[in-house]
């Protein structure tokens, strides 16, 4: 099922196919010599879009795309740090506005055609072009790497707010991208982006083979990439099969020949199949297995609970006057007993949030949120009354299709007990209906929000969510000082940038536009057929770690 | 009878048109933009939304959009889902699975249900009768998901007699357990229906007459009692077949059967109008055809009913 079904917010799809697996340690030479064999069955979900990188922004398709395509960088399976994959080097100019990318030579797509600088440039231009209608279009623009000339191909808005692609050729490219030679290209940006090399590991930045541009239906029927696995077959709502690509040029080799993404009607059915060893990997336990820690009892050491780059929160509609008071917002935050809500509603499979950036991200500061995220009923009540209290009933809006009722109710109970104010959950039937009202600024009370990282950077947890008028700034927060810090960070070295982001986080702690609730964790399990796999901070299984038992 | 059948078939046309229009209207009347939730916490890029809106005629007035869909239906093109898959492909892969599942369930109803009912009815008050009454009471009172997950755990994992889930392609042998779970409730109803029907008919005048004129008990029961007792059962099973196909969603979910129940459920969640309308139209057609068959069967079972 998609992340929507689970109700998790996701910025977009995750790229987890990390290349440097060191778990094999000393005997890595032996393993490399072993021919890969067998099939591993992984819990999958039906992709929501054709298997095209710029069209894929959810886990069902993203898991497959990750195996089919290798991008310029990959993320380390343990630390999520970006590591060069197809790129030999990615060098910035002074000020981070011009990036020179050199590719490793000799790479080929699954159809035998070479992967060149052109393959990247054309693919990125296609993703940004208005006519493509790509779901990941914004990653090329100001919300992402901000390539110069993006505006000219992304389309213009007419007076009624409709986008107009007229006058933009379908193959029109961005001015900032230039092919130097077969293995070199440059990207000139409209403004500095210090984390360019991190962002381009996201799946939307994959190179595309010529057939994608000349015969799109053929490509969609049989996607062709440059990754460790190549596409074999897909049967709607049943399975997607990929097999090892023998000519793969990456440093890491597959240890299993075929991967079969088995698509389940419900996660419960998948769990039962895991118990019966018909399925080898599940990366999200169903609620029924979490209840009473059933999964730990039944799977024992074949299960893992591991923090991932997910942040869950509730957001205040700052356009509603009653909530336009930081002290009131902090009081409500302080009134939430995160520990007990997590224990009641999640069987302790979450970590109480003490800030706006999860611990798996470099630059995480323990206790960034300060006392406002530490439960203290008496102090919260005091602050609440000092701030003028709240007339009527507080509501927390959520989507009923994502299993949120339990924690919303528990959170309300906590608020009610601490602040002596009425609090109720407000259910929207579907995620789409909730988001519809959120984006149209129609919310009247607090609502649930969340974020799953697109790429591992503090920037990804701050800029899209709290910068003025940013794409996912749902509450309408605006603080010029915050915006300035983020702009500064974009032109700084990575270390300086982290300091700026941490400063920006302090502004969030003062303003409390969004209440941090908890950080997500992966609840995964595997069968008796395979060796212990590695799960990434993106919440996915690392393909290099998949290996059948002896 | 030919004329009657023809008339019934002609009557189906307005019914199908009317229901599809209603369903189409309801699906598309949902106030929400179907692309509001597709990009998580971000609004989708406008370029994507406009491309999809155009592709799926979402901006056209409803009657016109309906006519376009209907036109597609008659030319065998049911359209695409937002995920880029053909609706026809999805229905074609899911429908046979549900049909097989419902068939297995019906077989349980017929074989087990009727047999149990007959034995209970003929042995009123004895052990077998009490056993049937008690076990059917148990089946009726257990919700299907409890029965399904329990049996799946017991017979699929603890004592692995059956595969706990149904593999792709849904081979018949893998459908025995899900079929039993799906048909269990109706099986219990059928048993009780047959039992009471038989009890009632055993006391009727024509049975006494038949016995009085010296017919063998075997023949009295086999020919007279059974035939008349089966009329209500045929109605029930007929109507149930449609209900089983459309209502298998829980069973399909538990045993991971790629069937139409889950297809339409996902379609509703994702506001896939073309998919939902197509599948529901199929349900309507099934109900209509099954009803017709049931009505025609009456004519054979009950001599008092004859169609001109």
mmCIF file with all atom_site columns, C-alpha atoms in Angstrom, chain A residues 72 86-87 100-107 109 113-125 177-187 205-210 213 226:
data_model
loop_
_atom_site.group_PDB
_atom_site.id
_atom_site.type_symbol
_atom_site.label_atom_id
_atom_site.label_alt_id
_atom_site.label_comp_id
_atom_site.label_asym_id
_atom_site.label_entity_id
_atom_site.label_seq_id
_atom_site.pdbx_PDB_ins_code
_atom_site.Cartn_x
_atom_site.Cartn_y
_atom_site.Cartn_z
_atom_site.occupancy
_atom_site.B_iso_or_equiv
_atom_site.pdbx_formal_charge
_atom_site.auth_seq_id
_atom_site.auth_comp_id
_atom_site.auth_asym_id
_atom_site.auth_atom_id
_atom_site.pdbx_PDB_model_num
ATOM 1  C CA . UNK A 1 72  ? 24.882 10.210 -9.576  1.00 0.00 ? 72  UNK A CA 1
ATOM 2  C CA . UNK A 1 86  ? 27.508 6.953  -11.232 1.00 0.00 ? 86  UNK A CA 1
ATOM 3  C CA . UNK A 1 87  ? 29.369 10.194 -10.712 1.00 0.00 ? 87  UNK A CA 1
ATOM 4  C CA . UNK A 1 100 ? 30.501 20.241 -12.650 1.00 0.00 ? 100 UNK A CA 1
ATOM 5  C CA . UNK A 1 101 ? 29.567 16.589 -12.846 1.00 0.00 ? 101 UNK A CA 1
ATOM 6  C CA . UNK A 1 102 ? 31.931 13.952 -14.210 1.00 0.00 ? 102 UNK A CA 1
ATOM 7  C CA . UNK A 1 103 ? 30.536 10.486 -14.878 1.00 0.00 ? 103 UNK A CA 1
ATOM 8  C CA . UNK A 1 104 ? 32.265 7.153  -14.552 1.00 0.00 ? 104 UNK A CA 1
ATOM 9  C CA . UNK A 1 105 ? 32.878 5.824  -18.059 1.00 0.00 ? 105 UNK A CA 1
ATOM 10 C CA . UNK A 1 106 ? 31.669 2.544  -19.492 1.00 0.00 ? 106 UNK A CA 1
ATOM 11 C CA . UNK A 1 107 ? 28.199 2.394  -17.961 1.00 0.00 ? 107 UNK A CA 1
ATOM 12 C CA . UNK A 1 109 ? 21.648 0.925  -19.906 1.00 0.00 ? 109 UNK A CA 1
ATOM 13 C CA . UNK A 1 113 ? 23.130 1.796  -25.042 1.00 0.00 ? 113 UNK A CA 1
ATOM 14 C CA . UNK A 1 114 ? 25.755 3.892  -23.221 1.00 0.00 ? 114 UNK A CA 1
ATOM 15 C CA . UNK A 1 115 ? 24.930 6.158  -20.295 1.00 0.00 ? 115 UNK A CA 1
ATOM 16 C CA . UNK A 1 116 ? 26.327 9.580  -21.148 1.00 0.00 ? 116 UNK A CA 1
ATOM 17 C CA . UNK A 1 117 ? 26.118 13.119 -19.864 1.00 0.00 ? 117 UNK A CA 1
ATOM 18 C CA . UNK A 1 118 ? 23.400 13.581 -22.468 1.00 0.00 ? 118 UNK A CA 1
ATOM 19 C CA . UNK A 1 119 ? 21.306 10.841 -20.782 1.00 0.00 ? 119 UNK A CA 1
ATOM 20 C CA . UNK A 1 120 ? 21.252 12.904 -17.590 1.00 0.00 ? 120 UNK A CA 1
ATOM 21 C CA . UNK A 1 121 ? 20.734 16.300 -19.164 1.00 0.00 ? 121 UNK A CA 1
ATOM 22 C CA . UNK A 1 122 ? 17.880 15.133 -21.377 1.00 0.00 ? 122 UNK A CA 1
ATOM 23 C CA . UNK A 1 123 ? 16.226 13.320 -18.491 1.00 0.00 ? 123 UNK A CA 1
ATOM 24 C CA . UNK A 1 124 ? 16.385 16.346 -16.195 1.00 0.00 ? 124 UNK A CA 1
ATOM 25 C CA . UNK A 1 125 ? 15.112 18.645 -18.927 1.00 0.00 ? 125 UNK A CA 1
ATOM 26 C CA . UNK A 1 177 ? 22.396 22.418 -18.100 1.00 0.00 ? 177 UNK A CA 1
ATOM 27 C CA . UNK A 1 178 ? 25.279 22.029 -20.521 1.00 0.00 ? 178 UNK A CA 1
ATOM 28 C CA . UNK A 1 179 ? 26.876 18.884 -21.899 1.00 0.00 ? 179 UNK A CA 1
ATOM 29 C CA . UNK A 1 180 ? 30.661 19.306 -21.992 1.00 0.00 ? 180 UNK A CA 1
ATOM 30 C CA . UNK A 1 181 ? 31.613 15.908 -23.335 1.00 0.00 ? 181 UNK A CA 1
ATOM 31 C CA . UNK A 1 182 ? 30.332 12.342 -23.158 1.00 0.00 ? 182 UNK A CA 1
ATOM 32 C CA . UNK A 1 183 ? 31.088 12.018 -19.469 1.00 0.00 ? 183 UNK A CA 1
ATOM 33 C CA . UNK A 1 184 ? 30.912 15.609 -18.257 1.00 0.00 ? 184 UNK A CA 1
ATOM 34 C CA . UNK A 1 185 ? 28.115 18.112 -17.824 1.00 0.00 ? 185 UNK A CA 1
ATOM 35 C CA . UNK A 1 186 ? 27.603 21.275 -15.862 1.00 0.00 ? 186 UNK A CA 1
ATOM 36 C CA . UNK A 1 187 ? 24.596 22.579 -13.977 1.00 0.00 ? 187 UNK A CA 1
ATOM 37 C CA . UNK A 1 205 ? 17.476 12.634 -11.141 1.00 0.00 ? 205 UNK A CA 1
ATOM 38 C CA . UNK A 1 206 ? 18.001 9.269  -12.831 1.00 0.00 ? 206 UNK A CA 1
ATOM 39 C CA . UNK A 1 207 ? 19.456 9.153  -16.359 1.00 0.00 ? 207 UNK A CA 1
ATOM 40 C CA . UNK A 1 208 ? 17.077 7.998  -19.065 1.00 0.00 ? 208 UNK A CA 1
ATOM 41 C CA . UNK A 1 209 ? 17.798 5.860  -22.122 1.00 0.00 ? 209 UNK A CA 1
ATOM 42 C CA . UNK A 1 210 ? 17.053 7.098  -25.620 1.00 0.00 ? 210 UNK A CA 1
ATOM 43 C CA . UNK A 1 213 ? 12.298 9.842  -25.448 1.00 0.00 ? 213 UNK A CA 1
ATOM 44 C CA . UNK A 1 226 ? 21.176 1.582  -15.628 1.00 0.00 ? 226 UNK A CA 1
#
